Coordinates of C-alpha atoms and ligand atoms in Angstrom, one line a residue:
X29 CA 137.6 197.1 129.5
X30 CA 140.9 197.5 127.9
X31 CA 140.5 197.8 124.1
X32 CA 144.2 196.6 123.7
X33 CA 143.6 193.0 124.4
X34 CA 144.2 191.3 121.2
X35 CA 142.1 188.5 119.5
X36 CA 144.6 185.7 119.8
X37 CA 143.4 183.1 117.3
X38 CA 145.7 181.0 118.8
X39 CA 143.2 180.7 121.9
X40 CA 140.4 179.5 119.2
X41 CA 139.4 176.3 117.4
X42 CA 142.5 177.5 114.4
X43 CA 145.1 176.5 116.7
X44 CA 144.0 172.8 116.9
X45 CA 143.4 172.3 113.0
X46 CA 147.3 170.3 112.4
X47 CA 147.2 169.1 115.4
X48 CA 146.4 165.1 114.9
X49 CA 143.8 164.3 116.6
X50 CA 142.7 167.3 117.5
X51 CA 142.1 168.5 113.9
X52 CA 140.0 165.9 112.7
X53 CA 136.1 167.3 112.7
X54 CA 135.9 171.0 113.5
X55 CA 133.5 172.6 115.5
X56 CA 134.0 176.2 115.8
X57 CA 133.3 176.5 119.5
X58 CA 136.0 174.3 120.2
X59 CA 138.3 175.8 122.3
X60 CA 141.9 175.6 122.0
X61 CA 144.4 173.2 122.7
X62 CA 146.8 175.8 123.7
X63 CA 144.6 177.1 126.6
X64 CA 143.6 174.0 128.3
X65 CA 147.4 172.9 128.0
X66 CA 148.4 176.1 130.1
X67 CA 145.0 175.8 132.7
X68 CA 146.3 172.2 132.7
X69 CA 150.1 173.0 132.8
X70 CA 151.8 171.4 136.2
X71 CA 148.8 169.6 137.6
X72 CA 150.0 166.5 139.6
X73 CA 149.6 163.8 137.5
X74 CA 146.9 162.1 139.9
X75 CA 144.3 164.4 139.3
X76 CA 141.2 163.7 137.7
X77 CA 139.8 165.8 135.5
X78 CA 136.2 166.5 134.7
X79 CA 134.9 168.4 131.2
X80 CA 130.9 168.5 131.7
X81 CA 130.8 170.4 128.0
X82 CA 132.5 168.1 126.0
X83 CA 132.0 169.4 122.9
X84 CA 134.8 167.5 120.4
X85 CA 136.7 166.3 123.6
X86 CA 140.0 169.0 123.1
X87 CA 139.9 168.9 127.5
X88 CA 139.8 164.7 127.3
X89 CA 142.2 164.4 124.3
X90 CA 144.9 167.1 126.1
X91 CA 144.4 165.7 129.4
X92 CA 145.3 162.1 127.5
X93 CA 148.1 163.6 126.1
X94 CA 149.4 164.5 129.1
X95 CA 149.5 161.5 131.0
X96 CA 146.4 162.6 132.9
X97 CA 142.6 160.9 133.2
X98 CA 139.5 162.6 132.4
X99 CA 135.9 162.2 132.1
X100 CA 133.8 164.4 129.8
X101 CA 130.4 164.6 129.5
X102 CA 128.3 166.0 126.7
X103 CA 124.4 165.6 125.8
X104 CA 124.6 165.3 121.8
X105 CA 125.2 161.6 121.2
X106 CA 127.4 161.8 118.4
X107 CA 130.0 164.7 120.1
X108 CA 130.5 161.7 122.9
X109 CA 130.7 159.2 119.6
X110 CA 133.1 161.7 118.1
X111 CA 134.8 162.6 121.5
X112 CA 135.3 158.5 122.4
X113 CA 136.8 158.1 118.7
X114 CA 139.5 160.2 119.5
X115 CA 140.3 159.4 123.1
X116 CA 141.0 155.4 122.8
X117 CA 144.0 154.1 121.6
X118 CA 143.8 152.0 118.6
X119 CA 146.0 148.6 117.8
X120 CA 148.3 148.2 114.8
X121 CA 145.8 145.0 113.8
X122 CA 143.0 146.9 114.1
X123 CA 144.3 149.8 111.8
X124 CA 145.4 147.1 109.3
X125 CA 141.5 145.9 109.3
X126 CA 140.6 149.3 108.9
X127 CA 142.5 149.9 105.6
X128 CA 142.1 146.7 104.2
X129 CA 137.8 147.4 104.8
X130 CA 138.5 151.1 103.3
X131 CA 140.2 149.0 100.4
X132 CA 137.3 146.9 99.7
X133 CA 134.8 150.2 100.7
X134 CA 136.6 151.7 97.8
X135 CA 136.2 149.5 95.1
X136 CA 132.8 148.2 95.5
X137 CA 132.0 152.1 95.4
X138 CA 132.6 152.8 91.5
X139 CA 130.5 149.1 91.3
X140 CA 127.4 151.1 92.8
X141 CA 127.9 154.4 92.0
X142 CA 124.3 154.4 89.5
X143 CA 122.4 152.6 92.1
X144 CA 119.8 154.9 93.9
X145 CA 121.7 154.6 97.3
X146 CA 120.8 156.2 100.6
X147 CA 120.3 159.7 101.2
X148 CA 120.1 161.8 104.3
X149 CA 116.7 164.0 104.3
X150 CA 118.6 167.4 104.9
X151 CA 116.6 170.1 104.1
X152 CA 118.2 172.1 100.8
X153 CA 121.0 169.3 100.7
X154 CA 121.4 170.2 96.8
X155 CA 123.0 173.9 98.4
X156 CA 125.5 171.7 100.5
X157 CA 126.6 169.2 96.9
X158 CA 125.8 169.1 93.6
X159 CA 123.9 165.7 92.1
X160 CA 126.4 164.1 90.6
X161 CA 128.8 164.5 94.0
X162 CA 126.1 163.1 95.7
X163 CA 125.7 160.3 94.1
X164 CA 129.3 159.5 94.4
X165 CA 129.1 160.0 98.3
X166 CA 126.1 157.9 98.7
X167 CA 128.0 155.4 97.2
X168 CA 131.0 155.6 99.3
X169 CA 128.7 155.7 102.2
X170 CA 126.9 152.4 101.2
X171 CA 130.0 150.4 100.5
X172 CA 131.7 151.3 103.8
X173 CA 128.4 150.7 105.8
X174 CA 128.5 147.1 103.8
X175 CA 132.1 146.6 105.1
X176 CA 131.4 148.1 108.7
X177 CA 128.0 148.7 109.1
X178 CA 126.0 151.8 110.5
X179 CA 128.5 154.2 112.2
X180 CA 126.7 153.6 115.6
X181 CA 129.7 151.2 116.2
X182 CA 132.4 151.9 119.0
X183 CA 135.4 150.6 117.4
X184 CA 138.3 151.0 115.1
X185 CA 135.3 151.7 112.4
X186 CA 134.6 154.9 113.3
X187 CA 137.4 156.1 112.3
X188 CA 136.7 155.2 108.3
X189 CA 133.1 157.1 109.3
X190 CA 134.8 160.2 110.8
X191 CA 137.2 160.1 107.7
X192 CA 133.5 160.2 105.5
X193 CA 132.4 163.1 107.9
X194 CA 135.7 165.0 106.8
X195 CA 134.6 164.1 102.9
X196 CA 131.4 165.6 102.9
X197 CA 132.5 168.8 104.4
X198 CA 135.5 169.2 102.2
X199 CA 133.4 168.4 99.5
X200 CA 130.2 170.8 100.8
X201 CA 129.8 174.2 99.6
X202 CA 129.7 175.2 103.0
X203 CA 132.1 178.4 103.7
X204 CA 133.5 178.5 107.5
X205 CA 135.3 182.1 107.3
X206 CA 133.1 183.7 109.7
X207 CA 132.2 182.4 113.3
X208 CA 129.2 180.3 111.8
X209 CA 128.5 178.7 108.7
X210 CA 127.7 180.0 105.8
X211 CA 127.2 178.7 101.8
X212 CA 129.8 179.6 99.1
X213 CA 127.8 180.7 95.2
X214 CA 128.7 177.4 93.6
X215 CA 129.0 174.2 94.3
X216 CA 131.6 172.4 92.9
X217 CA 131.3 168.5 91.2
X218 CA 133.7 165.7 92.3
X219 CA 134.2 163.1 90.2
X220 CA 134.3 159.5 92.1
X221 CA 138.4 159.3 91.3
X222 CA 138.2 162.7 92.9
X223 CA 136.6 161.7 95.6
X224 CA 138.5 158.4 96.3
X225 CA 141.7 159.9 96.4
X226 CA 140.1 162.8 98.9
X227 CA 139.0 160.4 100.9
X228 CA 141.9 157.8 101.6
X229 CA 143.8 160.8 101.8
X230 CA 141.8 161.9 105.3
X231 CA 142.3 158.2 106.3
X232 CA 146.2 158.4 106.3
X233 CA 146.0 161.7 108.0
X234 CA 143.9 160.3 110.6
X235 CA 145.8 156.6 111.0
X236 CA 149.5 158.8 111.5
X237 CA 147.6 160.6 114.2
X238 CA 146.7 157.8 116.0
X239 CA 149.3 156.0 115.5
X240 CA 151.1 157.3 118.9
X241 CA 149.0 156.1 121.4
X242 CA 147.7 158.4 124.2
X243 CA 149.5 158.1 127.6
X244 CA 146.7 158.8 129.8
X245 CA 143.2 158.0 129.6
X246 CA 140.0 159.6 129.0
X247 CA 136.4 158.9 127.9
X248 CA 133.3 160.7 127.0
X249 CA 129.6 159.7 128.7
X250 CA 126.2 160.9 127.3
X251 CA 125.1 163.3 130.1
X252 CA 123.2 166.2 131.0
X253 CA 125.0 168.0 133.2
X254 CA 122.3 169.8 135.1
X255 CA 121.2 167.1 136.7
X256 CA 123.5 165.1 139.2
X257 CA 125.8 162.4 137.2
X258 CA 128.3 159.8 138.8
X259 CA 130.7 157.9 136.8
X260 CA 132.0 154.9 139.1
X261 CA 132.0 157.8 141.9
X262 CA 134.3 159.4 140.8
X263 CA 135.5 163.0 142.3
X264 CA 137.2 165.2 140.8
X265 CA 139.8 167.9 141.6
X266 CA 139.8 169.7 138.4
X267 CA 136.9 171.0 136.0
X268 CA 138.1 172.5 132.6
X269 CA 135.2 173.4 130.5
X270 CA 134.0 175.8 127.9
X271 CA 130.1 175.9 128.4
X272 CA 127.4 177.2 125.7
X273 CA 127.5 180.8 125.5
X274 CA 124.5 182.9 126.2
X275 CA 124.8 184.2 122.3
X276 CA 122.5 181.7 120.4
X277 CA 124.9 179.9 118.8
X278 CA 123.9 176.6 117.5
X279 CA 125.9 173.7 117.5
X280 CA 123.6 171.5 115.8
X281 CA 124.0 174.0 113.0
X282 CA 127.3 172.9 112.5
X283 CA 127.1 169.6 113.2
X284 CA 123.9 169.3 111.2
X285 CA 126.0 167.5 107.8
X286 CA 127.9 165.3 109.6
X287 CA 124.9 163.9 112.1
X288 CA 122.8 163.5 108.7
X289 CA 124.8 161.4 107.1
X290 CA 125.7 159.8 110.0
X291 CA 122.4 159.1 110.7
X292 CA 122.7 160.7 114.3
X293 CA 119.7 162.7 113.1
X294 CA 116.4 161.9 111.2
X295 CA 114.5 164.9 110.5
X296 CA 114.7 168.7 111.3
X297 CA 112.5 168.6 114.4
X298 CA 114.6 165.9 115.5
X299 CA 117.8 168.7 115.3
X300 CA 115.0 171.0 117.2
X301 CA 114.5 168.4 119.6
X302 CA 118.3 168.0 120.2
X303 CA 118.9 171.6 120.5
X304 CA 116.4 172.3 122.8
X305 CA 117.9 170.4 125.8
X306 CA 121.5 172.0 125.3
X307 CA 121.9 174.5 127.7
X308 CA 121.9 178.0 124.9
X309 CA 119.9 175.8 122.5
X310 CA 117.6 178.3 119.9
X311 CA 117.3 175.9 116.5
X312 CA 113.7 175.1 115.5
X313 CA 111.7 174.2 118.1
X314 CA 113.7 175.4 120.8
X315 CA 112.8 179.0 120.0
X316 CA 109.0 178.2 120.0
X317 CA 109.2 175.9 123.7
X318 CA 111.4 178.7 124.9
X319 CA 108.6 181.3 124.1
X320 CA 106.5 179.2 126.7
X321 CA 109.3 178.1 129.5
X322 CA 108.6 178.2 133.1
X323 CA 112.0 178.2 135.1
X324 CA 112.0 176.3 138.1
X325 CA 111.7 178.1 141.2
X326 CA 115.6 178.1 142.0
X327 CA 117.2 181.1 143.5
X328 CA 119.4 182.8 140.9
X329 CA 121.2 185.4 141.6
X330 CA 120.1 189.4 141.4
X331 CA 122.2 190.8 139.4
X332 CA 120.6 188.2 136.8
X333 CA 117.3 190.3 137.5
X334 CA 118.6 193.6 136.6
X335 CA 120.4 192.6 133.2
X336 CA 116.6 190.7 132.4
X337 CA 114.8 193.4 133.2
X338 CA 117.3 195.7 131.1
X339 CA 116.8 193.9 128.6
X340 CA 112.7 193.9 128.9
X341 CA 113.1 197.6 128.9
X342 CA 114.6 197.9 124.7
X343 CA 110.7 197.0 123.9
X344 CA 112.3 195.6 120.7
X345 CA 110.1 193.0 118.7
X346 CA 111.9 190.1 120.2
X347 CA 112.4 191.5 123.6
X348 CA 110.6 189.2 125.5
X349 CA 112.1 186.0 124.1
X350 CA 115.4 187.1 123.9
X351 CA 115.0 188.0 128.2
X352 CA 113.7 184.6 128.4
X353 CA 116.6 183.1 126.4
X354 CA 119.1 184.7 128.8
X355 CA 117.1 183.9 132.4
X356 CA 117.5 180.5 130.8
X357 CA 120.7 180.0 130.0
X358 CA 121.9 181.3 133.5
X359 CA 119.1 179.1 135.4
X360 CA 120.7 175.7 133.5
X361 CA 124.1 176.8 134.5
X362 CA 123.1 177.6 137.9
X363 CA 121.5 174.2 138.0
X364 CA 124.4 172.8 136.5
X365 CA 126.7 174.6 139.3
X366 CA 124.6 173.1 141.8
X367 CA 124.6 169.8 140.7
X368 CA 128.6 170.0 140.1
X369 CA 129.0 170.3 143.8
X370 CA 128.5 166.3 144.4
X371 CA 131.0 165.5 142.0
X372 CA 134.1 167.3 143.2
X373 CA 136.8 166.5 145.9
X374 CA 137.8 168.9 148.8
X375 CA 140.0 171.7 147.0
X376 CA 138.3 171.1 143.7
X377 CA 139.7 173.8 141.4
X378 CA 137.5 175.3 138.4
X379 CA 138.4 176.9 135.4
X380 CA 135.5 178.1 132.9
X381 CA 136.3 179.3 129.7
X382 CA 133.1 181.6 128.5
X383 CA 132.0 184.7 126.9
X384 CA 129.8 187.9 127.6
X385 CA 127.5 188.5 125.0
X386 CA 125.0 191.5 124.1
X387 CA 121.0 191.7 123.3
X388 CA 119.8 195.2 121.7
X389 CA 122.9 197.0 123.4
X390 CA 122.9 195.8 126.9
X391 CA 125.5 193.6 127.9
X392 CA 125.5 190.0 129.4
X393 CA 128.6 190.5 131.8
X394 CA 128.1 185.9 131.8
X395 CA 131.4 185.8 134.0
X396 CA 130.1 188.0 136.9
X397 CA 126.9 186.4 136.5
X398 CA 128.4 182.8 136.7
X399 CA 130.8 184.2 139.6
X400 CA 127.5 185.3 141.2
X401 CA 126.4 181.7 141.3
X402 CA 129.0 180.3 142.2
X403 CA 129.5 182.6 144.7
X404 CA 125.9 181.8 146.1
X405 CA 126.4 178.3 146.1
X406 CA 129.3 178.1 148.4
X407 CA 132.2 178.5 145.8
X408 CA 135.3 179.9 147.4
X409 CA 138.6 181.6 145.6
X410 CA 135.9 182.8 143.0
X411 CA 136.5 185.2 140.4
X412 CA 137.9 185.4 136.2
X413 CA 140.3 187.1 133.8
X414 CA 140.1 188.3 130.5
X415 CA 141.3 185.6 127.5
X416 CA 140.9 187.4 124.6
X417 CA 138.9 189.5 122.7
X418 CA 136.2 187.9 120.2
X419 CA 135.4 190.5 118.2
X420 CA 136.8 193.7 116.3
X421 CA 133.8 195.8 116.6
X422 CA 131.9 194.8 119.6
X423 CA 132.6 194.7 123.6
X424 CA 133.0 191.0 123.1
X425 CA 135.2 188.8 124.9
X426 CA 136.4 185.5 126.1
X427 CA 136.9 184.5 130.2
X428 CA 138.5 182.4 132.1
X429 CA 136.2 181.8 135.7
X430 CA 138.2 180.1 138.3
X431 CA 136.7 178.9 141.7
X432 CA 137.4 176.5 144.6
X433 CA 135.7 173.8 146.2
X434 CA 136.3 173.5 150.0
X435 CA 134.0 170.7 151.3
X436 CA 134.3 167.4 151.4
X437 CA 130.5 166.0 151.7
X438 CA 128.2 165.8 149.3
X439 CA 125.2 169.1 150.3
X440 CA 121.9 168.6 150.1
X441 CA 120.2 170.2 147.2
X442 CA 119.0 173.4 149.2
X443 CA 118.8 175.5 146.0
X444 CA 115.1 174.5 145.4
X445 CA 114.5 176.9 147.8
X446 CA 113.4 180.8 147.0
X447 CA 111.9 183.7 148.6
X448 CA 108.5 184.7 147.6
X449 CA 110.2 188.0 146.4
X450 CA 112.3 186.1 143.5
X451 CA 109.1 183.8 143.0
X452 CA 106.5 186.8 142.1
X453 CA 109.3 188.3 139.9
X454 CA 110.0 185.0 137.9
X455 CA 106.4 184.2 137.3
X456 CA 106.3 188.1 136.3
X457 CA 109.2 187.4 133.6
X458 CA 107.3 183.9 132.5
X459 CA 103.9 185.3 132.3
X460 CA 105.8 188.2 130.4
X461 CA 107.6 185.4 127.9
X462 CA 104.1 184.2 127.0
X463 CA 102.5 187.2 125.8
Ligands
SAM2 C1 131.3 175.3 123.8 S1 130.9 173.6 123.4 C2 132.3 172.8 124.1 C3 133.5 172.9 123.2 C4 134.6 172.1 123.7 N1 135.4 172.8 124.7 C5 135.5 171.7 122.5 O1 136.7 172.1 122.6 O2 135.1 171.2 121.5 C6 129.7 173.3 124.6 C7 129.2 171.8 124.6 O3 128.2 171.7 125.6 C8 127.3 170.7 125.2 N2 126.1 170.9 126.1 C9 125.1 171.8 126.1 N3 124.2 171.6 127.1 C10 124.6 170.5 127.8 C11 124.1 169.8 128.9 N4 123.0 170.2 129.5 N5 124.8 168.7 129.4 C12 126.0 168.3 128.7 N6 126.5 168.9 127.6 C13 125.8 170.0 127.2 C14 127.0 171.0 123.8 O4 126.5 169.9 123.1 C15 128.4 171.4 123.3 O5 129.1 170.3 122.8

């Protein structure tokens, strides 16, 4: 690989932080506006776009933008809250409703402030905000819910709850300067005129961004997309996505404050729970159920085998998990593949944005081993180009996939088929996972 490729933070989340909506909650995996605007760039206006990884909806929001539709789909319920939020268009009476509630919110606030009011059960939330801020933003939380209720809602509220969500992280000790999150020494106390004027200061930002409606429409659906979804039967002829990474990133890490105090999320096992059905998950519980996980008997392709069975051979202490994290990650996305098939229109075009990743110095090539899928299941046009790099040190870097869909019927799900060769040698990797 070319070590000249530069880093290009303006293919990241960083790009997207002025821009309107698009800067409102971040989530460092986002990807960037820029790059789905040039995969996007020139597509007749009649397409309809598919994101299956939704993530903060940057694919619905851009295709919106740009006078094109778009479903997403995404399987944390309050990314397709979030990702709804910011696709609909919102009317000048409803924003007036919403400032004159914040209003209200806002003075009933200092009226409560010594009351014990609600607080989320995070675990260590005194390293996230001192006492006294907290009780200044269980305040605010209690007068908005008694002016709009739990944010659950799908209308013009949610924007006064996605302005909180921006409150407690500026407000947080938490530290974003490295590609996760990490805690800064102190934690700084807000006084509730501090945090007033914070706060209605987010809400202006976020009313002048939507106060330009979006041209084209998009929305956001709770899905899993391994598994075969249909929204009103739709086909599409364009899927722009940025999957999980095989790299054990967790997004309910980063979403963890926001789904808190959202109430999105209960209790830590709860966050386990979550993270185990996204495809890469490895919070909590995910890592102990993935110590024990059986793959299906689906045919994956070989060259999956030989990285596994690379990475079998470090004999490091965490070895056999970490082979069983990877044969999993590429076994949902295989399924995923598969299941993608019935939901595209002849000449269906893909574009994947993903990146490799390493486990105790061999390296996860995840674009030829997603090309190899795609490949085996009857992708044509199929192969990817470097983005960027990812990291200074390390052979890490970010791809574009592309493929082409040819046929027009929907197949029949032959992929549940495998030889008895690839059978023995995926018990042998499961049996190997339990020991
Ligand atoms: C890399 S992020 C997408 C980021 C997005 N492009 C953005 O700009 O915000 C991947 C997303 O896939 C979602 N996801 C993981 N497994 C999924 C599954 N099985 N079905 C649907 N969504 C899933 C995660 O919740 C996460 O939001």
């Amino acid at each position: 690989m070319d070590m000249k490729i530069p880093q290009r933070s303006d293919y990241t989340f960083k790009y997207n932080k002025k821009l309107g909506r698009h800067g409102w909650l971040r989530l460092t995996p986002a990807y960037s506006v820029k790059l789905v605007t040039e995969i996007i760039d020139n597509i007749p206006k009649d397409s309809f776009i598919l994101d299956p990884f939704s993530g903060t909806a940057t694919t619905g929001v851009v295709a919106a933008e740009n006078e094109l539709s778009a479903h997403c789909f995404d399987i944390n319920p309050f990314l397709v809250w979030l990702g709804n939020a910011k696709c609909r268009n919102y009317s000048k009476a409803s924003l007036k409703k919403l400032r004159s509630g914040i209003e209200k919110s806002l003075f009933e606030c200092k009226a409560i402030a010594n009351e014990d009011n609600w607080l989320p059960d995070m675990h260590n939330i005194t390293r996230w905000w001192c006492e006294h801020t907290l009780k200044v933003l269980a305040a605010l939380r209690q007068a908005l819910v008694n002016q709009f209720g739990e944010p659950v809602e799908d209308n013009v509220s949610t924007l006064a709850w996605i302005a909180f969500c921006r409150l407690i992280i500026e407000t947080s000790s938490a530290a974003f300067n490295h590609i996760s999150m990490s805690f800064s020494d102190e934690v700084t106390t807000f006084e509730i005129e501090q945090v007033e004027s914070l706060y209605q200061e987010i809400v202006n930002a976020i009313v002048q961004s939507v106060s330009k409606d979006l041209v084209g429409s998009a929305s956001v659906h709770y899905a899993d997309s391994r598994k075969p979804v249909s929204i009103n039967n739709v086909r599409y002829s364009h899927v722009v996505t940025s999957p999980p990474y095989p790299n054990r990133i967790s997004y309910i890490r980063e979403l963890r404050p926001y789904m808190y105090w959202t109430k999105f999320l209960d209790t830590a096992r709860e966050a386990g729970e979550l993270d185990w059905k996204a495809i890469g998950g490895t919070w909590g519980v995910a890592t102990s159920r993935l110590k024990v996980w059986e793959s299906d008997r689906i045919k994956l392709p070989k060259s999956l085998q030989v990285i596994v069975s690379q990475i079998l051979e470090t004999k490091e202490k965490n070895t056999l998990l970490m082979a069983n994290y990877v044969w999993k990650y590429f076994h949902d996305m295989h399924l995923h593949l598969n299941s993608l098939r019935n939901n595209l229109e002849k000449g269906a075009v893909l574009s994947y944005i993903v990146g490799n990743s390493s486990f105790y110095g061999v390296q996860v090539p995840t674009e030829k081993l997603l090309e190899d899928s795609l490949r085996s299941l009857g992708f044509t046009n199929v192969g990817s180009k470097v983005i960027r790099k990812r990291n200074s040190k390390k052979e890490l870097f970010e791809y574009c996939i592309y493929a082409t869909w040819k046929y027009t019927r929907k197949l029949e799900p032959k992929f549940l088929s495998v030889n008895s060769t690839q059978s023995r040698q995926l018990t042998l990797f499961s049996s190997m996972g339990k020991q």
